[in-house]
Short mmCIF file of C-alpha atoms and ligand atoms in Angstrom, two decimals:
data_model
loop_
_atom_site.label_atom_id
_atom_site.label_comp_id
_atom_site.label_asym_id
_atom_site.label_seq_id
_atom_site.Cartn_x
_atom_site.Cartn_y
_atom_site.Cartn_z
CA MET G 1024 2.08 8.57 0.89
CA LEU G 1025 3.58 11.20 -1.31
CA GLY G 1026 3.08 9.23 -4.52
CA ASN G 1027 2.23 5.57 -3.91
CA ARG G 1028 3.54 4.28 -7.20
CA SER G 1029 7.22 4.15 -7.56
CA ASN G 1030 7.14 4.82 -11.28
CA THR G 1031 5.29 8.19 -10.65
CA ILE G 1032 6.77 9.48 -7.46
CA GLY G 1033 9.49 11.44 -9.15
CA ARG G 1034 6.99 13.17 -11.52
CA GLY G 1035 4.77 13.79 -8.60
CA ARG G 1036 7.55 15.39 -6.59
CA LYS G 1037 8.66 17.50 -9.69
CA SER G 1038 5.21 18.90 -10.28
CA ILE G 1039 4.04 19.54 -6.67
CA LEU G 1040 7.16 19.97 -4.44
CA ARG G 1041 9.74 21.82 -6.48
CA HIS G 1042 10.58 24.79 -4.04
CA ASP G 1043 14.04 25.86 -4.89
CA LYS G 1044 16.35 27.15 -2.06
CA GLY G 1045 19.82 27.19 -3.59
CA ASN G 1046 20.05 23.94 -5.21
CA HIS G 1047 18.33 21.83 -2.59
CA THR G 1048 14.67 21.18 -3.26
CA LEU G 1049 11.95 18.97 -1.47
CA ASN G 1050 12.22 16.81 -4.52
CA ASP G 1051 15.93 16.20 -3.65
CA MET G 1052 14.98 15.34 -0.08
CA GLY G 1053 12.34 12.66 -1.10
CA GLU G 1054 9.23 11.51 0.89
CA ALA G 1055 11.49 9.74 3.65
CA GLY G 1056 13.64 12.71 3.98
CA ILE G 1057 10.56 15.15 4.32
CA ILE G 1058 9.08 12.78 7.03
CA GLN G 1059 12.18 12.45 8.84
CA GLN G 1060 12.62 16.32 9.06
CA ILE G 1061 9.01 16.68 10.30
CA GLN G 1062 9.71 13.93 12.80
CA GLY G 1063 13.11 15.39 13.95
CA GLN G 1064 11.94 19.08 14.42
CA GLY G 1065 10.31 18.49 17.65
CA THR G 1066 6.76 18.78 16.36
CA THR G 1067 5.99 15.31 17.68
CA GLY G 1068 7.34 14.97 21.18
CA PRO G 1069 6.67 11.77 23.23
CA ALA G 1070 3.29 11.75 24.82
CA SER G 1071 1.61 9.27 27.24
CA HIS G 1072 -1.46 9.04 24.95
CA VAL G 1073 0.62 8.20 21.96
CA THR G 1074 1.72 4.64 21.96
CA LYS G 1075 3.14 5.04 18.36
CA GLY G 1076 3.45 8.15 16.61
CA ILE G 1077 5.10 8.69 13.11
CA GLY G 1078 6.73 5.64 11.53
CA ASP G 1079 4.00 3.07 11.06
CA ASP G 1080 0.91 2.42 9.02
CA CYS G 1081 -1.25 4.02 11.56
CA ALA G 1082 -0.73 5.93 14.72
CA VAL G 1083 -1.58 3.96 17.83
CA LEU G 1084 -3.26 6.01 20.65
CA GLU G 1085 -4.41 5.15 24.13
CA ALA G 1086 -8.03 4.83 24.62
CA ASP G 1087 -10.29 3.71 27.43
CA GLY G 1088 -10.82 -0.15 27.84
CA ALA G 1089 -8.90 -2.94 26.39
CA SER G 1090 -8.58 -1.35 22.91
CA ALA G 1091 -6.11 1.01 21.32
CA LEU G 1092 -7.28 3.58 18.86
CA LEU G 1093 -5.64 3.55 15.36
CA VAL G 1094 -5.61 6.52 13.00
CA THR G 1095 -4.45 6.89 9.58
CA THR G 1096 -4.74 9.49 6.67
CA ASP G 1097 -4.03 9.23 2.83
CA THR G 1098 -4.51 11.69 -0.02
CA LEU G 1099 -5.22 10.91 -3.63
CA ILE G 1100 -4.41 13.89 -6.04
CA GLU G 1101 -5.45 14.20 -9.72
CA GLY G 1102 -2.56 13.98 -11.93
CA ILE G 1103 -0.34 12.03 -9.41
CA HIS G 1104 -2.49 9.21 -8.12
CA PHE G 1105 -5.11 9.24 -10.79
CA THR G 1106 -6.40 10.78 -13.83
CA ASN G 1107 -9.94 10.28 -15.45
CA GLN G 1108 -8.37 7.69 -17.70
CA THR G 1109 -7.23 5.64 -14.88
CA LEU G 1110 -10.00 6.07 -12.33
CA SER G 1111 -13.71 6.72 -12.92
CA PRO G 1112 -15.27 8.82 -10.24
CA GLU G 1113 -16.99 5.76 -8.74
CA ALA G 1114 -13.54 3.97 -8.54
CA LEU G 1115 -12.09 7.05 -6.92
CA GLY G 1116 -14.73 6.94 -4.06
CA TRP G 1117 -14.05 3.30 -3.53
CA LYS G 1118 -10.25 3.51 -3.74
CA SER G 1119 -9.93 6.55 -1.36
CA LEU G 1120 -11.45 4.68 1.42
CA ALA G 1121 -9.71 1.34 0.55
CA VAL G 1122 -6.25 2.61 0.76
CA ASN G 1123 -6.87 3.72 4.34
CA VAL G 1124 -8.54 0.47 5.34
CA SER G 1125 -5.34 -1.14 3.99
CA ASP G 1126 -3.40 0.66 6.68
CA ILE G 1127 -5.76 -0.28 9.45
CA ALA G 1128 -5.59 -3.79 8.18
CA ALA G 1129 -1.82 -3.71 8.46
CA MET G 1130 -1.86 -3.03 12.29
CA GLY G 1131 -4.43 -6.04 12.58
CA GLY G 1132 -7.18 -3.58 13.42
CA THR G 1133 -10.86 -3.09 12.58
CA PRO G 1134 -11.82 -0.04 10.33
CA ARG G 1135 -14.47 2.12 12.00
CA THR G 1136 -15.04 5.79 11.30
CA ALA G 1137 -13.98 7.93 8.34
CA PHE G 1138 -13.61 11.68 7.58
CA LEU G 1139 -13.68 12.77 4.07
CA SER G 1140 -12.04 16.06 2.87
CA LEU G 1141 -12.61 16.96 -0.72
CA GLY G 1142 -10.75 19.74 -2.83
CA LEU G 1143 -13.03 20.17 -5.84
CA LYS G 1144 -12.53 22.15 -9.06
CA PRO G 1145 -15.62 24.74 -9.48
CA GLU G 1146 -16.32 23.25 -12.93
CA THR G 1147 -16.93 19.70 -11.68
CA GLU G 1148 -20.22 18.33 -12.77
CA ALA G 1149 -22.51 17.27 -10.05
CA ALA G 1150 -22.71 13.78 -11.61
CA PHE G 1151 -19.16 13.36 -10.37
CA LEU G 1152 -19.97 13.79 -6.79
CA ASP G 1153 -22.95 11.31 -7.14
CA ALA G 1154 -20.73 8.59 -8.51
CA PHE G 1155 -17.88 9.27 -6.01
CA LEU G 1156 -20.38 8.75 -3.27
CA VAL G 1157 -21.71 5.64 -4.83
CA GLY G 1158 -18.18 4.12 -4.79
CA PHE G 1159 -17.46 5.45 -1.41
CA ARG G 1160 -20.57 4.07 0.04
CA ALA G 1161 -20.11 0.55 -1.62
CA PHE G 1162 -16.93 0.16 -0.01
CA SER G 1163 -17.97 1.47 3.51
CA GLU G 1164 -20.83 -0.94 3.33
CA LYS G 1165 -18.60 -3.88 2.72
CA THR G 1166 -16.34 -2.88 5.59
CA GLY G 1167 -18.86 -1.29 8.09
CA VAL G 1168 -17.13 1.98 7.98
CA VAL G 1169 -19.29 5.05 9.01
CA LEU G 1170 -18.58 8.40 7.48
CA ALA G 1171 -18.69 10.85 10.41
CA GLY G 1172 -17.34 14.24 8.94
CA GLY G 1173 -14.89 15.88 6.77
CA ASP G 1174 -14.31 19.14 4.97
CA THR G 1175 -15.08 20.61 1.48
CA VAL G 1176 -13.01 23.25 -0.24
CA GLU G 1177 -12.40 24.62 -3.72
CA SER G 1178 -9.27 23.45 -5.57
CA PRO G 1179 -8.22 25.50 -8.51
CA SER G 1180 -6.85 22.94 -10.77
CA CYS G 1181 -7.06 19.24 -9.58
CA THR G 1182 -9.37 17.24 -7.51
CA VAL G 1183 -7.87 16.37 -4.11
CA VAL G 1184 -9.25 13.55 -1.89
CA THR G 1185 -8.15 13.08 1.70
CA VAL G 1186 -9.62 10.28 3.86
CA THR G 1187 -8.75 10.12 7.58
CA LEU G 1188 -9.89 6.70 9.10
CA LEU G 1189 -10.07 5.61 12.63
CA GLY G 1190 -10.05 2.05 13.77
CA ASP G 1191 -9.37 0.01 16.82
CA CYS G 1192 -7.58 -3.13 17.84
CA PRO G 1193 -7.17 -4.99 21.30
CA ARG G 1194 -3.93 -3.38 22.68
CA GLU G 1195 -1.92 -6.50 22.92
CA CYS G 1196 -2.91 -7.54 19.19
CA VAL G 1197 -1.68 -4.52 17.47
CA VAL G 1198 1.14 -5.45 14.89
CA TYR G 1199 3.95 -3.13 14.35
CA ARG G 1200 6.48 -2.94 11.36
CA SER G 1201 9.20 -3.26 13.94
CA GLY G 1202 8.64 -6.89 15.39
CA ALA G 1203 10.38 -9.04 12.58
CA GLU G 1204 12.89 -11.68 13.94
CA VAL G 1205 15.59 -13.51 12.24
CA GLY G 1206 14.37 -16.87 11.04
CA ASP G 1207 10.90 -15.72 10.60
CA HIS G 1208 9.01 -16.61 7.36
CA ILE G 1209 8.02 -13.77 5.08
CA TRP G 1210 4.35 -13.99 3.82
CA VAL G 1211 2.21 -12.06 1.38
CA THR G 1212 -1.52 -12.17 0.87
CA GLY G 1213 -3.24 -12.30 -2.51
CA ARG G 1214 -1.36 -11.66 -5.80
CA LEU G 1215 1.28 -9.09 -6.48
CA GLY G 1216 1.60 -6.89 -9.64
CA ASP G 1217 -2.13 -7.01 -10.79
CA ALA G 1218 -2.46 -3.36 -9.75
CA ALA G 1219 0.54 -2.40 -11.66
CA GLY G 1220 -0.39 -4.27 -14.73
CA GLY G 1221 -3.89 -2.52 -14.66
CA LEU G 1222 -2.23 0.78 -14.39
CA PHE G 1223 -0.14 -0.06 -17.35
CA LEU G 1224 -3.23 -1.03 -19.35
CA LEU G 1225 -5.14 2.22 -18.36
CA SER G 1226 -2.25 4.45 -19.17
CA ASN G 1227 -1.34 3.16 -22.44
CA LYS G 1228 -3.95 3.57 -25.04
CA ALA G 1229 -2.31 1.22 -27.50
CA ARG G 1230 -3.51 -2.52 -27.55
CA PRO G 1231 -4.04 -4.69 -25.58
CA THR G 1232 -7.06 -3.04 -24.33
CA PRO G 1233 -8.18 -2.80 -20.67
CA VAL G 1234 -11.24 -4.99 -21.42
CA GLU G 1235 -9.03 -7.93 -22.17
CA TYR G 1236 -7.69 -8.14 -18.47
CA PRO G 1237 -10.74 -7.18 -16.18
CA SER G 1238 -9.11 -8.70 -13.09
CA LEU G 1239 -5.96 -6.27 -13.50
CA ILE G 1240 -8.21 -3.33 -14.16
CA LEU G 1241 -10.23 -4.26 -11.00
CA ALA G 1242 -6.98 -4.63 -8.82
CA HIS G 1243 -5.82 -1.11 -9.78
CA GLN G 1244 -9.40 0.70 -9.52
CA LYS G 1245 -11.08 -1.18 -6.61
CA PRO G 1246 -8.49 -2.88 -4.41
CA MET G 1247 -10.03 -4.93 -1.40
CA PRO G 1248 -7.45 -5.02 1.38
CA PRO G 1249 -7.82 -8.38 3.33
CA PHE G 1250 -8.67 -6.75 6.66
CA GLU G 1251 -10.34 -9.84 8.01
CA LEU G 1252 -7.24 -11.68 7.56
CA GLY G 1253 -5.21 -9.04 9.08
CA LYS G 1254 -7.32 -8.91 12.13
CA ALA G 1255 -6.89 -12.78 12.40
CA LEU G 1256 -3.16 -12.49 12.17
CA GLY G 1257 -3.18 -10.00 14.94
CA ALA G 1258 -5.65 -11.64 17.23
CA GLY G 1259 -3.83 -14.98 16.95
CA GLY G 1260 -0.47 -13.42 17.66
CA LEU G 1261 0.74 -14.93 14.42
CA ALA G 1262 2.37 -11.98 12.83
CA HIS G 1263 5.61 -10.53 14.34
CA ALA G 1264 5.78 -7.68 11.80
CA MET G 1265 3.16 -6.31 9.31
CA ILE G 1266 2.74 -3.64 6.61
CA ASP G 1267 0.41 -3.13 3.73
CA VAL G 1268 1.79 -3.22 0.30
CA SER G 1269 1.38 0.16 -1.23
CA ASP G 1270 4.68 0.90 -2.56
CA GLY G 1271 5.74 -2.46 -3.82
CA VAL G 1272 6.95 -5.44 -1.88
CA ALA G 1273 10.62 -4.38 -2.28
CA LYS G 1274 10.14 -0.85 -0.68
CA ASP G 1275 7.66 -2.12 1.88
CA LEU G 1276 9.78 -5.17 3.08
CA GLY G 1277 12.52 -2.48 3.44
CA HIS G 1278 10.48 -0.55 5.91
CA ILE G 1279 10.06 -3.79 8.05
CA CYS G 1280 13.63 -4.78 7.88
CA GLU G 1281 14.83 -1.17 8.70
CA GLN G 1282 12.53 -0.94 11.69
CA SER G 1283 13.28 -4.41 12.86
CA GLY G 1284 17.08 -4.20 12.25
CA VAL G 1285 17.12 -7.32 10.11
CA GLY G 1286 17.49 -8.30 6.39
CA ALA G 1287 15.27 -10.36 4.10
CA LEU G 1288 15.86 -13.18 1.53
CA LEU G 1289 12.89 -13.55 -1.10
CA GLN G 1290 12.35 -16.54 -3.38
CA GLY G 1291 11.52 -14.96 -6.84
CA ALA G 1292 9.74 -18.38 -7.84
CA SER G 1293 7.38 -18.07 -4.76
CA LEU G 1294 6.02 -14.61 -5.53
CA PRO G 1295 2.37 -15.01 -6.22
CA MET G 1296 1.62 -13.61 -9.65
CA SER G 1297 -1.70 -14.10 -11.60
CA ASP G 1298 -1.82 -15.87 -14.99
CA PRO G 1299 -3.48 -12.75 -16.59
CA LEU G 1300 -0.38 -10.51 -15.35
CA LYS G 1301 2.17 -13.02 -16.83
CA ARG G 1302 0.20 -13.13 -20.01
CA LEU G 1303 0.16 -9.33 -20.28
CA ALA G 1304 3.72 -9.04 -19.50
CA ASP G 1305 4.52 -11.44 -22.22
CA GLN G 1306 2.39 -9.65 -24.65
CA VAL G 1307 3.91 -6.16 -23.95
CA ALA G 1308 7.47 -7.49 -23.15
CA GLN G 1309 7.60 -6.27 -19.57
CA SER G 1310 8.94 -8.13 -16.50
CA PRO G 1311 6.18 -9.44 -14.29
CA LEU G 1312 8.65 -9.93 -11.52
CA ARG G 1313 9.28 -6.11 -11.62
CA TRP G 1314 5.54 -5.40 -11.46
CA ALA G 1315 5.36 -7.89 -8.53
CA LEU G 1316 8.09 -6.34 -6.55
CA GLN G 1317 7.94 -2.74 -7.40
CA GLY G 1318 4.54 -1.93 -9.03
CA GLY G 1319 2.89 -0.78 -5.92
CA GLU G 1320 -0.76 -0.25 -4.98
CA ASP G 1321 -1.32 -3.97 -4.30
CA TYR G 1322 -2.79 -3.23 -1.07
CA GLU G 1323 -2.12 -6.71 0.29
CA LEU G 1324 -0.52 -7.47 3.56
CA LEU G 1325 3.08 -8.36 3.99
CA PHE G 1326 3.96 -10.03 7.25
CA THR G 1327 6.50 -11.95 9.05
CA ALA G 1328 5.81 -14.99 11.52
CA SER G 1329 7.79 -17.65 13.29
CA PRO G 1330 8.14 -20.88 11.16
CA VAL G 1331 6.17 -22.69 13.93
CA GLU G 1332 3.30 -20.85 13.02
CA GLU G 1333 3.24 -22.15 9.51
CA PRO G 1334 0.28 -24.73 10.01
CA ARG G 1335 -1.87 -22.10 11.72
CA ILE G 1336 -1.37 -19.70 8.98
CA ARG G 1337 -2.33 -22.29 6.39
CA SER G 1338 -5.38 -23.27 8.21
CA LEU G 1339 -6.31 -19.52 8.27
CA ASN G 1340 -5.77 -19.58 4.57
CA ALA G 1341 -8.28 -22.63 4.42
CA LYS G 1342 -10.91 -20.57 6.32
CA ALA G 1343 -10.18 -17.09 4.91
CA SER G 1344 -13.16 -15.55 3.04
CA ASP G 1345 -11.11 -12.57 1.88
CA ARG G 1346 -7.61 -13.86 0.79
CA ARG G 1347 -4.75 -16.35 1.28
CA ALA G 1348 -1.22 -15.82 2.19
CA THR G 1349 1.74 -17.17 0.40
CA ARG G 1350 5.28 -17.73 1.90
CA ILE G 1351 7.81 -15.82 -0.07
CA GLY G 1352 11.00 -15.75 1.88
CA LYS G 1353 12.80 -15.42 5.17
CA ILE G 1354 14.16 -12.86 7.54
CA ILE G 1355 18.01 -12.90 7.83
CA GLU G 1356 20.52 -11.28 10.10
CA ASP G 1357 22.55 -9.74 7.21
CA SER G 1358 21.12 -6.30 6.23
CA GLY G 1359 19.62 -5.76 2.82
CA ILE G 1360 16.78 -7.09 0.78
CA TRP G 1361 17.87 -10.07 -1.39
CA LEU G 1362 16.13 -12.09 -4.18
CA ASP G 1363 16.95 -15.50 -5.47
CA ALA G 1364 15.80 -15.79 -9.05
CA PRO G 1365 16.90 -17.78 -11.92
CA GLY G 1366 19.76 -15.49 -12.84
CA GLY G 1367 21.28 -15.87 -9.28
CA ARG G 1368 21.10 -13.77 -6.24
CA SER G 1369 20.75 -10.00 -6.34
CA ARG G 1370 20.38 -7.11 -3.80
CA LEU G 1371 17.10 -5.39 -4.69
CA GLU G 1372 18.10 -1.93 -3.42
CA SER G 1373 21.25 -1.92 -5.64
CA PRO G 1374 21.03 -0.21 -9.01
CA GLY G 1375 22.01 -3.35 -10.65
CA PHE G 1376 18.79 -4.98 -9.69
CA LEU G 1377 16.78 -3.25 -12.32
CA HIS G 1378 18.95 -4.79 -15.17
CA PHE G 1379 18.85 -8.12 -13.28
CA ILE G 1380 15.09 -8.64 -13.64
CA LYS G 1381 14.19 -8.96 -17.25
P1 ADP X 329 1.71 4.62 4.42
O1 ADP X 329 2.39 4.41 3.12
O2 ADP X 329 1.58 3.45 5.27
O3 ADP X 329 0.49 5.49 4.30
P2 ADP X 329 3.62 6.82 4.82
O4 ADP X 329 4.71 6.35 4.06
O5 ADP X 329 2.64 7.71 4.08
O6 ADP X 329 2.72 5.49 5.46
O7 ADP X 329 3.81 7.41 6.18
C1 ADP X 329 4.86 6.80 6.86
C2 ADP X 329 4.79 7.44 8.28
O8 ADP X 329 4.88 8.90 8.19
C3 ADP X 329 3.33 7.33 8.81
O9 ADP X 329 3.30 7.13 10.32
C4 ADP X 329 2.70 8.78 8.66
O10 ADP X 329 1.66 9.01 9.62
C5 ADP X 329 3.82 9.70 8.83
N1 ADP X 329 3.77 10.94 7.92
C6 ADP X 329 3.65 11.10 6.65
N2 ADP X 329 3.54 12.32 6.16
C7 ADP X 329 3.61 13.09 7.43
C8 ADP X 329 3.36 14.48 7.77
N3 ADP X 329 3.27 15.34 6.85
N4 ADP X 329 3.34 14.64 9.18
C9 ADP X 329 3.57 13.84 10.07
N5 ADP X 329 3.67 12.52 9.76
C10 ADP X 329 3.79 12.13 8.44
MG1 MG X 330 0.88 1.59 4.84
#
C-alpha cells in the first residue's frame, strides 16, 4: 500500500519517492512497477515453505497442522494517509490495525497476532500515545488480536505507523485473488464510497460540516472489516476469488481479473451506496458513483462466486452479524472492467471513464 487513496497516491509519490536518475523516477514507475521490480530481481525465489509470496493480500506460509499461516503488513504515514485533521490519534490506532485485519479477511483467515512499529516525532505529546493505544486496544479487543511485539524509532518530521499482522486459515479454505471463473457473480460487502465521502468532509473545512454525516466520518476513521463473513466465505468454499477494497472497486477488481485472466462487467445501479453518501454528493456536486468505484479505503470484501452459490450467500447474509453482501456484476471472458450505467457501457480503465460518470 503505497498510498491507499487513488486521489492522493500521486501526491504521496511526489513527496516521498522522487529520486531522479535521468528523467526516470520512482514516481514514474508507480506502486505496481516498484513491486514488479522487487519481485523480478530474484529477492523472492520460490521456497517450499512459501505457498504464496508477493501478489495477494497476504503471504501464505506453510505451518504445522491443517492451517496455513497468513502474514500481511501495512504502513500509515502522516501527510499521506492521514493528517491530524482527518484522523484523531485514537482513530489512527484503530485504523492501523483495521487495515491489516482487512487483508487477513480477504484470504478467508482469522487475525491473531500483531507487531506494531512506530516512528514518532520527538515533540509528540505523551497524550498522543495514550489515545493511540486506546484505539488500537479497542479494535484488538473486538477481533481477538494480541499485540506481541514491534519497534519504536524516532522520525524527524512525520508519524509513521506500521502494523504486521499474522493470522491463520485452514489450508484448503484460503481464498486467492486468482480464482475467478467466467460466469461467476461478483459480490461486495457493505456500502461503497462512504469512506471517500468522509474523507471529503474531513479534508474540506467548508460546509457541510462532518457532524452532519457521522456514518461517513466513521467509515473513514474507524473501518470494521467483515472478517467473520470473510471466514465463512472461505470455510464454505463459496468464494472463488477475493480481495479487500482498499484502493476502490475499480482498481481492486482489476487485480482479481488480471490474476485470474478474466474480465468483469459491473452494474452501476447495483453498487451499494448509502443514503448519506448520495445526499452529500448531491449537496457538494460530486459523483457518488465515482466515490463508490474509485474512492478507496472502504475495507469491504470483493469476491466472486459461482451463480449456484447465490442462495448460500444470501443465507449467510441473513445470519451475518457483521455485514451483508450485494451482487454487483459478473465475470466475463473479454478482458477489461466494464460498467453498465444509465449513460451506456464504458470501460473503467479508459481515460474517458472519468468524463462518463458525473
Ligand atoms: P494490499 O493493498 O492488499 O495491502 P499491496 O498492493 O500493498 O497489497 O501489495 C501487493 C503485494 O505486493 C502484496 O503481496 C505485498 O506483500 C507485496 N509488496 C508490496 N510492497 C512490497 C515490498 N516493498 N517488498 C515486497 N513485497 C511487497
Ligand atoms: Mg488488500
